[in-house]
Coordinates of C-alpha atoms and ligand atoms in Angstrom, one line a residue:
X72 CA 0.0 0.0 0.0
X73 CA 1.6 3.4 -0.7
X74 CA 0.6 6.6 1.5
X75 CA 0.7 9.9 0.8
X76 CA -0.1 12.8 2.5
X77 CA 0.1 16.2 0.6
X78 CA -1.0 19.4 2.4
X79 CA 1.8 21.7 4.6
X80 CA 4.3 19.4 6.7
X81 CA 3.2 18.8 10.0
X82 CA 5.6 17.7 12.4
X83 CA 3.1 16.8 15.1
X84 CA 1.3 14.2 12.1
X85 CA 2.4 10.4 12.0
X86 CA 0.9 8.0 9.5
X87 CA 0.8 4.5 10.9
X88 CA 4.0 4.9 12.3
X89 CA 5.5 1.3 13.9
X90 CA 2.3 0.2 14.9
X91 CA -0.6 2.1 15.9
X92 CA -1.7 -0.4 18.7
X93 CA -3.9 0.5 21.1
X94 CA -6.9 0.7 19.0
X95 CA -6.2 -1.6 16.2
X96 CA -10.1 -3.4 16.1
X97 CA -9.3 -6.6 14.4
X98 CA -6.0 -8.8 13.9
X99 CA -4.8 -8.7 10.9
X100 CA -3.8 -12.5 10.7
X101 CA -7.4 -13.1 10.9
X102 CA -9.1 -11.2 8.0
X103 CA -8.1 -13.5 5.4
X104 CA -9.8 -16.5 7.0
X105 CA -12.5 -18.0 5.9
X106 CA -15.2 -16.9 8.4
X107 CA -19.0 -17.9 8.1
X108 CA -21.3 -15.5 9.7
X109 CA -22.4 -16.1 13.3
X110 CA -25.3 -15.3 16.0
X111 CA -28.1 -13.5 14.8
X112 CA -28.2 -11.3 12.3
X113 CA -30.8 -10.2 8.7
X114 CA -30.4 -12.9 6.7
X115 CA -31.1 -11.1 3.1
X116 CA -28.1 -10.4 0.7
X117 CA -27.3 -6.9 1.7
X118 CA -26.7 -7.2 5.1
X119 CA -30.1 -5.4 6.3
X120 CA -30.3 -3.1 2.8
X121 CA -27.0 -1.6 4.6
X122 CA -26.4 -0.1 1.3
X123 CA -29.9 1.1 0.1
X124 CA -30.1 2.5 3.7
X125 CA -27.1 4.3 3.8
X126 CA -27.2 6.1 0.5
X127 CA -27.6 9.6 0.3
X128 CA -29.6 11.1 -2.2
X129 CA -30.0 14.7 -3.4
X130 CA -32.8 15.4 -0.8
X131 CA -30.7 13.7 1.7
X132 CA -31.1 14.9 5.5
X133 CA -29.1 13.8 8.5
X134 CA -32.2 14.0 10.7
X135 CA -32.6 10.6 8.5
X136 CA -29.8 9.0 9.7
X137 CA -29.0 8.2 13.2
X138 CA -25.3 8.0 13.7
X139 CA -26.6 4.7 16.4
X140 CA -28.0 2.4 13.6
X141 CA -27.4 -1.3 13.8
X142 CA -29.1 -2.5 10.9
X143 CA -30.4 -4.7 13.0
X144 CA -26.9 -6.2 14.1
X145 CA -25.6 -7.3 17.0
X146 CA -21.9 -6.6 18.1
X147 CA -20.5 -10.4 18.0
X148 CA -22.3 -11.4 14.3
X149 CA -21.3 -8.2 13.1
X150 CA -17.4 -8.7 13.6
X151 CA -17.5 -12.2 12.4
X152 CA -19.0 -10.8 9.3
X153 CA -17.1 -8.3 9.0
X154 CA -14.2 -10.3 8.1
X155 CA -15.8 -12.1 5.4
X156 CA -16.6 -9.3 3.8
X157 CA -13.3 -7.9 4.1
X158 CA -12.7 -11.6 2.9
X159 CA -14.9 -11.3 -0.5
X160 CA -13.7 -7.5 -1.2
X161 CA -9.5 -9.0 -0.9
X162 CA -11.0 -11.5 -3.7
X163 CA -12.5 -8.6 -6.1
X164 CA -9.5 -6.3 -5.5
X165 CA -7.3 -9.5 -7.3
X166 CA -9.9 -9.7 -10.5
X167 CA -9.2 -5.7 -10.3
X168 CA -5.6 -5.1 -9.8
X169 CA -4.9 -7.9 -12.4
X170 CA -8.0 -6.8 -15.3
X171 CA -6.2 -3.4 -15.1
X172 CA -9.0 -1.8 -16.9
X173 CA -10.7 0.1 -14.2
X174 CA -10.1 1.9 -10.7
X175 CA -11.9 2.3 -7.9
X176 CA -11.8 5.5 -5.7
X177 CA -13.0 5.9 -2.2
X178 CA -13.5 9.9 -0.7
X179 CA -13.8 9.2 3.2
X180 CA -15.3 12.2 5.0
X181 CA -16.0 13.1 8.6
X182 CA -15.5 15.4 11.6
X183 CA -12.7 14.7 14.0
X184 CA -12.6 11.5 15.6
X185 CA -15.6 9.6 13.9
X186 CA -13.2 6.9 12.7
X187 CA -11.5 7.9 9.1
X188 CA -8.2 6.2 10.4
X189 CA -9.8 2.8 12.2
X190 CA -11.7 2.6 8.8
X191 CA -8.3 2.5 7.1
X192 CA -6.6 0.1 9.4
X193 CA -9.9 -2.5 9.9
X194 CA -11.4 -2.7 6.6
X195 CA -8.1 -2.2 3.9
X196 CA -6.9 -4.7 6.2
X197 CA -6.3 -8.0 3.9
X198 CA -6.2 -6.3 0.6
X199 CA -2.9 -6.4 -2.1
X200 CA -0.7 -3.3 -0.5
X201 CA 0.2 -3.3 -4.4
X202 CA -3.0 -2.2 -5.2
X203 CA -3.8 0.8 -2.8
X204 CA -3.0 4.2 -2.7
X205 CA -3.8 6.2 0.3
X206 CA -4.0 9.9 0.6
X207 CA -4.9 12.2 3.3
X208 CA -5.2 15.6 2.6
X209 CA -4.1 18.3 4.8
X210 CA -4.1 22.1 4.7
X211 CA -2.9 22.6 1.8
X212 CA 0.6 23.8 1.0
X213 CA 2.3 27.2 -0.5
X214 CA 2.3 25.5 -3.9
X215 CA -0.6 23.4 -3.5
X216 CA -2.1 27.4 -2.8
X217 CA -0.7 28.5 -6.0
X218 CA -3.2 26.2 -8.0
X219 CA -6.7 25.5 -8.4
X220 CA -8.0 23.3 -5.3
X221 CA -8.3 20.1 -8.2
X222 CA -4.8 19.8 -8.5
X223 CA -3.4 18.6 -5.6
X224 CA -6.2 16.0 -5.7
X225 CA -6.2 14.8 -9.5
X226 CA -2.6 13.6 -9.1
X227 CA -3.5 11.5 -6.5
X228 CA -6.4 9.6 -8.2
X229 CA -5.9 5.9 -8.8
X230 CA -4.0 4.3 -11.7
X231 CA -6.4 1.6 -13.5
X232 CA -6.2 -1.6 -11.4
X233 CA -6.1 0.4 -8.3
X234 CA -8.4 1.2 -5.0
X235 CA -7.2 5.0 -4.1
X236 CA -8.3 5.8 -0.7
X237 CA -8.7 9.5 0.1
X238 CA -9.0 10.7 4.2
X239 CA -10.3 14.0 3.5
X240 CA -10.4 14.9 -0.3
X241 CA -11.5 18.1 -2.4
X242 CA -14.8 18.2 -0.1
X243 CA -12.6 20.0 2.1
X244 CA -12.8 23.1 0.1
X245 CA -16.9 23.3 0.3
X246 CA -16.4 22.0 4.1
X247 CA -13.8 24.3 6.4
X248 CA -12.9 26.6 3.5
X249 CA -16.6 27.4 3.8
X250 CA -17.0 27.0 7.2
X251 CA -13.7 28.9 8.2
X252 CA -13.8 31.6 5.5
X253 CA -10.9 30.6 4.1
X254 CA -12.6 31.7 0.1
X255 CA -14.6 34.2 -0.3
X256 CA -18.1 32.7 -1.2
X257 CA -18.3 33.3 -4.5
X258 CA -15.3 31.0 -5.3
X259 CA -16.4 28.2 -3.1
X260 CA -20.1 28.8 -4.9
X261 CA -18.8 27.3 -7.8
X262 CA -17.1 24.3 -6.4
X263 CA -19.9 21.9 -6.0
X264 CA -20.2 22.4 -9.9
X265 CA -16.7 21.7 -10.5
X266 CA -16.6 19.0 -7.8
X267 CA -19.5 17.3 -9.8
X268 CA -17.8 17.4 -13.3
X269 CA -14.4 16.5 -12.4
X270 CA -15.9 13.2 -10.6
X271 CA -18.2 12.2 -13.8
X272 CA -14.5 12.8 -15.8
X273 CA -13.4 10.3 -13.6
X274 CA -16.4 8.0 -13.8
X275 CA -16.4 8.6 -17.8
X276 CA -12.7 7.1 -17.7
X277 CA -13.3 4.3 -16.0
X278 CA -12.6 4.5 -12.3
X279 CA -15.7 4.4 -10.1
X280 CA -16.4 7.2 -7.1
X281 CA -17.8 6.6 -4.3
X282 CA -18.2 8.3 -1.2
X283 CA -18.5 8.0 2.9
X284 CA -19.7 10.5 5.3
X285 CA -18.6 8.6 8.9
X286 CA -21.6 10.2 10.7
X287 CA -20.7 10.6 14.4
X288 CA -22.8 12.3 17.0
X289 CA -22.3 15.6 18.8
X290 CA -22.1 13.8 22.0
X291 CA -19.6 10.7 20.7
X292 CA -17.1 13.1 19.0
X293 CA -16.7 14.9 23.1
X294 CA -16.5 11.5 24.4
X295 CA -13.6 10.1 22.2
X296 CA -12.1 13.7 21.7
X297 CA -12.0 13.8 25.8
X298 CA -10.7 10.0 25.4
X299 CA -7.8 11.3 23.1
X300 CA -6.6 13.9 26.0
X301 CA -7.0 11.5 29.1
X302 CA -5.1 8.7 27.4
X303 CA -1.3 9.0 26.6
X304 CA -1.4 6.3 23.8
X305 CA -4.1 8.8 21.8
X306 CA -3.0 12.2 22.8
X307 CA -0.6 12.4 19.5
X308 CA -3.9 12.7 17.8
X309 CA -5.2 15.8 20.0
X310 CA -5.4 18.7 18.7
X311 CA -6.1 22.2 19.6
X312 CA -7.5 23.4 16.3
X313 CA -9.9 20.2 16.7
X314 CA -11.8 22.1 19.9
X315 CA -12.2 24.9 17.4
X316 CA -13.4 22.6 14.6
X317 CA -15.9 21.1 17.4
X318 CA -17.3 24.8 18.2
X319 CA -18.3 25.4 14.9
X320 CA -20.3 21.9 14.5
X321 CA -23.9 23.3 13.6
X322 CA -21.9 25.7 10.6
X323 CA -19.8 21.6 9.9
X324 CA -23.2 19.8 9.7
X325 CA -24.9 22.7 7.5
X326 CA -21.6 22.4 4.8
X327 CA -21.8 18.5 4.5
X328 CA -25.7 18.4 4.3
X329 CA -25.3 20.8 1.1
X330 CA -22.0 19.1 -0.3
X331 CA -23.9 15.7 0.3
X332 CA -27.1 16.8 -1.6
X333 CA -25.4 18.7 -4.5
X334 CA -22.7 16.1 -5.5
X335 CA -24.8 12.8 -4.9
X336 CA -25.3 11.1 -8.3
X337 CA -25.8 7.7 -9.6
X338 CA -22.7 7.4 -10.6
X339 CA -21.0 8.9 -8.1
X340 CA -23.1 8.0 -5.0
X341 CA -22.5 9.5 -1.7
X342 CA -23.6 7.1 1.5
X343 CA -23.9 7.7 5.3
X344 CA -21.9 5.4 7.6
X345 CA -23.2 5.3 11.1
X346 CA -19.7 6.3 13.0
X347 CA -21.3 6.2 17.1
X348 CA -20.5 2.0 17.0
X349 CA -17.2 1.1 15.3
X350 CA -18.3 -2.3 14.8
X351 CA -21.0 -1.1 12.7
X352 CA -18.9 1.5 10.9
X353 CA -16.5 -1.0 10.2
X354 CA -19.3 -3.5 8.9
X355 CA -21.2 -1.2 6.6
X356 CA -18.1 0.7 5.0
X357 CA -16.6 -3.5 4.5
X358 CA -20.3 -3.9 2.7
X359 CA -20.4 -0.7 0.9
X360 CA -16.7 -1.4 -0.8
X361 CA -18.1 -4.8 -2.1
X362 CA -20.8 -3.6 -3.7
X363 CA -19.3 -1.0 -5.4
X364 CA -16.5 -3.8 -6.5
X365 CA -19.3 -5.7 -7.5
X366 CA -20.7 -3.4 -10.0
X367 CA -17.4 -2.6 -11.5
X368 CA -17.3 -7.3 -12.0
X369 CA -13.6 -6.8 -12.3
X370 CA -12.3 -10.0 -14.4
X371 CA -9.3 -11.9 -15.0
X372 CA -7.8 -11.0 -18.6
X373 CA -7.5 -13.8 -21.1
X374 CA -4.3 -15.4 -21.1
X375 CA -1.9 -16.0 -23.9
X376 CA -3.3 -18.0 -26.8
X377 CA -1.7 -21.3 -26.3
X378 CA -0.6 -21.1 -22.5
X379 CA -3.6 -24.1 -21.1
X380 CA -1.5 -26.9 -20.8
X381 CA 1.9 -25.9 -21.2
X382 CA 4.3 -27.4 -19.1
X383 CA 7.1 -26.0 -17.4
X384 CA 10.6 -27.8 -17.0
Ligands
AMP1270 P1 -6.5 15.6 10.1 O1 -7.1 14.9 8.9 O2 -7.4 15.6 11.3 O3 -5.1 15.2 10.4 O4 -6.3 17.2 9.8 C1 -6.1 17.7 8.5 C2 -6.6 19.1 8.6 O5 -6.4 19.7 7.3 C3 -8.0 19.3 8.9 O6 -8.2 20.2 9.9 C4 -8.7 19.8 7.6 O7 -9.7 20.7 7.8 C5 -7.5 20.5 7.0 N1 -7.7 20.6 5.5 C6 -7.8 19.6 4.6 N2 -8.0 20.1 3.4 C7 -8.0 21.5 3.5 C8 -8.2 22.5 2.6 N3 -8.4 22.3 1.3 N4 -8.2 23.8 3.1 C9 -7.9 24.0 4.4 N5 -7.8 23.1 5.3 C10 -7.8 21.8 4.9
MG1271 MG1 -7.9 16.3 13.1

């Protein structure tokens, strides 16, 4: 898996690092097993409707969707299932990476804390390293300035074959640019526009979008922001600037509600993850990715003419 993180260097910022322990949610030895589902648990195909239920739409509202949802799940079925899911998406990212004819990109967005980094750890988690290409996106640097806000993230897309991962993305410049000020409005106006034409470029060229809001409550972003400060394993991830970020919530939840509704399409679907339960989170982003690698039906190329049967001395 290759990483990447392009905005200003932050000292304070580690990626992965040797080990990010203390809240690693599953083993990694154990994704690629071959793990039935267990306990109770909605017996239909998808998981519940976890996907019909957690896309969007263009007249989306979070006041219809509860950051709590289960689907119906319980805690102990949900992490055995997980697994296979992870299990069955390792499988499709093989047909991918080897077909080489389309891509797959995945925008995670969220407020602090809701889980962008424990989704990246649980759920890519079993997949070809070869075949990923993480990015998070940071404030963006002196040259990154210098250029429309597309650029930094266009290089970044994935290369046919590929899964690209973004942790924050060009949302970002219709999210705290908005809510900060940081554009004057009538520049960030016109962004949803040009947000919703460079994804159908991408769709038109083969690589699929799709996109994640982790919706976390109010009250669970204090509780693992307060978490973060009282424990000395987490406080590397504390910041100050996040207490400011948390202040300005109702202006956060306003931005994504309009960003959510004026980019969701068809072919570039936005979906809302509930983010208060990680097991869940973990669950329906795992169910999400295979559906959307399921619609791509990735297949092996033909081999050479002549190969079947060869033998090798
Ligand atoms: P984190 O992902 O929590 O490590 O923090 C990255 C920070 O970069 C967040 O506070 C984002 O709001 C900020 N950021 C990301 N993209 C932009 C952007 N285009 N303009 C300004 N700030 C950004
Ligand atoms: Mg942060």
């Amino acid at each position: 898996m290759s990483v990447g993180r392009t905005g200003a260097y932050d000292k304070h910022y580690r990626w992965y690092g040797s080990g990010v322990t203390s809240d690693t949610e599953i083993d990694p030895d154990e994704t690629t097993a071959d793990t039935e589902p267990t306990g109770s648990a909605p017996e239909d195909l998808d998981l519940g409707g976890v996907v019909a239920r957690s896309r969007a739409g263009s007249s989306f509202s979070l006041d219809d969707h509860d950051p709590r949802d289960t689907f119906g799940w319980d805690k102990e079925a949900a992490k055995a299932r997980v697994l296979s899911e992870i299990a069955v998406v390792a499988e499709l990212q093989k047909l991918l990476f080897a077909e080489r004819k389309q891509a797959l990109l995945v925008v995670l967005q969220a407020m602090d804390a809701a889980g962008k980094d424990g989704v990246l750890r649980t759920v890519l988690t079993g997949l070809n390293p070869a075949g990923v290409h993480v990015t998070s996106f940071g404030v963006p640097s002196e040259e990154e300035l210098a250029h429309d806000f597309l650029w930094r993230v266009h290089r970044q897309t994935p290369a046919k074959g590929q899964i690209g991962v973004f942790n924050r993305s060009h949302y970002e410049d219709v999210l705290v640019v908005r809510v900060k000020g940081l554009a004057p409005a009538k520049v960030w106006k016109k962004r949803y526009d040009h947000i919703a034409a460079f994804e159908r470029t991408l769709v038109d060229d083969g690589t699929a979008v799709v996109k994640l809001y982790l919706n976390v409550s109010n009250e669970k972003q204090r509780e693992r922001l307060q978490d973060r400060v009282d424990s000395p394993d987490e406080r590397w991830k504390f910041r100050r600037g996040d207490l400011e970020d948390r202040k300005l919530w109702p202006d956060y939840m306003a931005a994504y509600t309009e960003a959510i509704r004026r980019t969701d399409a068809d072919h570039a679907p936005w979906y809302v993850v509930p983010a208060d339960r990680k097991w869940v989170r973990n669950l329906v982003v795992a169910r999400i990715l295979r559906h959307e690698l399921e619609q791509l039906d990735p297949k092996f190329p033909p081999p050479e003419p002549g190969i079947a049967g060869t033998i090798v001395e």
